[in-house]
């Protein structure tokens, strides 16, 4: 299975505002794990919890959050892994940060998303 292709479709739907279409690609009990010590940190469970956190991310950054570079993708036996640079502006300050995002699949649905920060302190400052 091409989990990278499925993940790219999910990301495209989410970022173009097709939230209902994106939700269909998630398992009902999806788990989003974000490290750090900021407003987005912790475990967020379920489709609504996932997108509430996504909405909070956009709110905190006044809609400036975006992926600026896809460094690489890995396709595993039940997962896709994205290595990317992301950007956000907050209070007039611009932030760039590298992330590794792991998308785990169960029964062809994304069942877990875990985000690993390249510089957790920088990300905590963005989302504090």
Coordinates of C-alpha atoms in Angstrom, one line a residue:
X1 CA 0.0 0.0 0.0
X2 CA 1.2 3.5 -0.8
X3 CA 0.7 5.2 2.6
X4 CA 2.7 8.3 1.4
X5 CA 0.1 8.8 -1.3
X6 CA -2.8 8.4 1.2
X7 CA -1.1 10.8 3.6
X8 CA -0.6 13.4 1.0
X9 CA -4.2 13.2 0.1
X10 CA -5.2 13.7 3.7
X11 CA -2.9 16.7 4.1
X12 CA -4.2 18.2 0.9
X13 CA -7.8 17.8 2.0
X14 CA -7.1 19.3 5.5
X15 CA -5.1 22.3 4.1
X16 CA -7.6 23.2 1.4
X17 CA -10.5 23.2 3.9
X18 CA -12.1 19.9 3.1
X19 CA -12.2 18.9 6.8
X20 CA -15.1 16.4 6.3
X21 CA -13.1 14.7 3.5
X22 CA -10.0 14.7 5.7
X23 CA -11.9 13.3 8.7
X24 CA -13.1 10.3 6.5
X25 CA -9.4 9.3 6.2
X26 CA -8.9 9.1 9.9
X27 CA -9.9 6.3 12.2
X28 CA -12.7 7.3 14.6
X29 CA -10.3 6.9 17.6
X30 CA -7.3 8.6 16.0
X31 CA -4.6 9.6 18.5
X32 CA -2.5 12.8 17.8
X33 CA 0.6 13.0 20.0
X34 CA 2.5 16.3 20.2
X35 CA 5.4 16.8 22.6
X36 CA 6.6 19.9 24.2
X37 CA 5.2 22.4 26.7
X38 CA 2.8 24.5 24.8
X39 CA -0.9 24.9 24.0
X40 CA -0.8 22.1 21.5
X41 CA 1.1 19.5 23.6
X42 CA -0.3 16.2 24.7
X43 CA -2.6 13.5 23.3
X44 CA -5.6 14.5 21.3
X45 CA -8.0 11.6 20.7
X46 CA -10.7 11.2 18.1
X47 CA -11.4 13.0 14.9
X48 CA -12.9 16.1 16.6
X49 CA -10.0 16.3 19.0
X50 CA -7.5 16.1 16.2
X51 CA -9.2 18.9 14.3
X52 CA -9.8 21.0 17.4
X53 CA -6.0 21.0 17.9
X54 CA -5.5 21.8 14.2
X55 CA -7.9 24.7 14.6
X56 CA -6.1 26.0 17.7
X57 CA -2.8 25.8 15.8
X58 CA -4.2 28.0 13.0
X59 CA -5.8 30.4 15.6
X60 CA -2.5 30.8 17.6
X61 CA -0.6 31.6 14.4
X62 CA -3.4 33.8 12.9
X63 CA -3.6 31.4 9.9
X64 CA 0.1 31.8 9.0
X65 CA 1.1 28.2 9.7
X66 CA 2.2 26.2 6.6
X67 CA 4.6 23.5 5.4
X68 CA 7.4 25.2 3.5
X69 CA 9.5 22.2 2.5
X70 CA 9.0 18.5 2.2
X71 CA 12.5 17.1 2.7
X72 CA 11.6 13.5 2.3
X73 CA 8.9 10.8 2.7
X74 CA 9.3 7.2 3.9
X75 CA 6.7 4.5 3.1
X76 CA 6.6 1.7 5.6
X77 CA 4.6 -1.5 6.0
X78 CA 1.8 0.4 8.0
X79 CA 3.0 4.0 8.0
X80 CA 4.2 7.0 6.2
X81 CA 6.8 9.3 7.7
X82 CA 7.2 12.9 6.6
X83 CA 10.4 15.0 7.2
X84 CA 9.5 18.7 6.7
X85 CA 10.2 22.3 7.4
X86 CA 7.2 24.3 8.7
X87 CA 6.6 28.0 9.2
X88 CA 4.5 30.2 11.4
X89 CA 4.4 33.8 12.3
X90 CA 3.3 35.0 15.7
X91 CA 3.3 38.5 17.1
X92 CA 5.3 39.7 14.1
X93 CA 8.1 37.2 14.6
X94 CA 8.7 34.5 11.9
X95 CA 9.6 30.9 12.9
X96 CA 10.9 28.0 10.9
X97 CA 11.1 24.6 12.4
X98 CA 11.8 21.1 11.3
X99 CA 9.5 18.2 12.1
X100 CA 9.2 14.5 11.6
X101 CA 5.6 13.4 11.4
X102 CA 4.7 9.8 11.6
X103 CA 1.3 8.7 10.3
X104 CA 0.3 5.1 11.4
X105 CA -2.4 3.3 9.5
X106 CA -4.9 0.7 10.7
X107 CA -7.4 -0.8 8.2
X108 CA -6.4 1.8 5.6
X109 CA -7.2 4.7 8.0
X110 CA -4.8 7.0 9.8
X111 CA -5.0 5.8 13.4
X112 CA -2.1 7.7 15.0
X113 CA -0.1 10.8 14.2
X114 CA 3.0 11.5 16.2
X115 CA 5.1 14.7 15.8
X116 CA 8.8 14.8 16.6
X117 CA 10.2 18.3 16.8
X118 CA 13.7 19.1 15.6
X119 CA 13.9 22.0 18.1
X120 CA 11.3 21.6 20.8
X121 CA 12.2 24.9 22.5
X122 CA 11.6 26.9 19.3
X123 CA 8.2 25.2 18.8
X124 CA 7.2 25.8 22.4
X125 CA 7.9 29.5 21.8
X126 CA 5.7 29.5 18.7
X127 CA 2.8 27.8 20.3
X128 CA 3.1 28.9 24.0

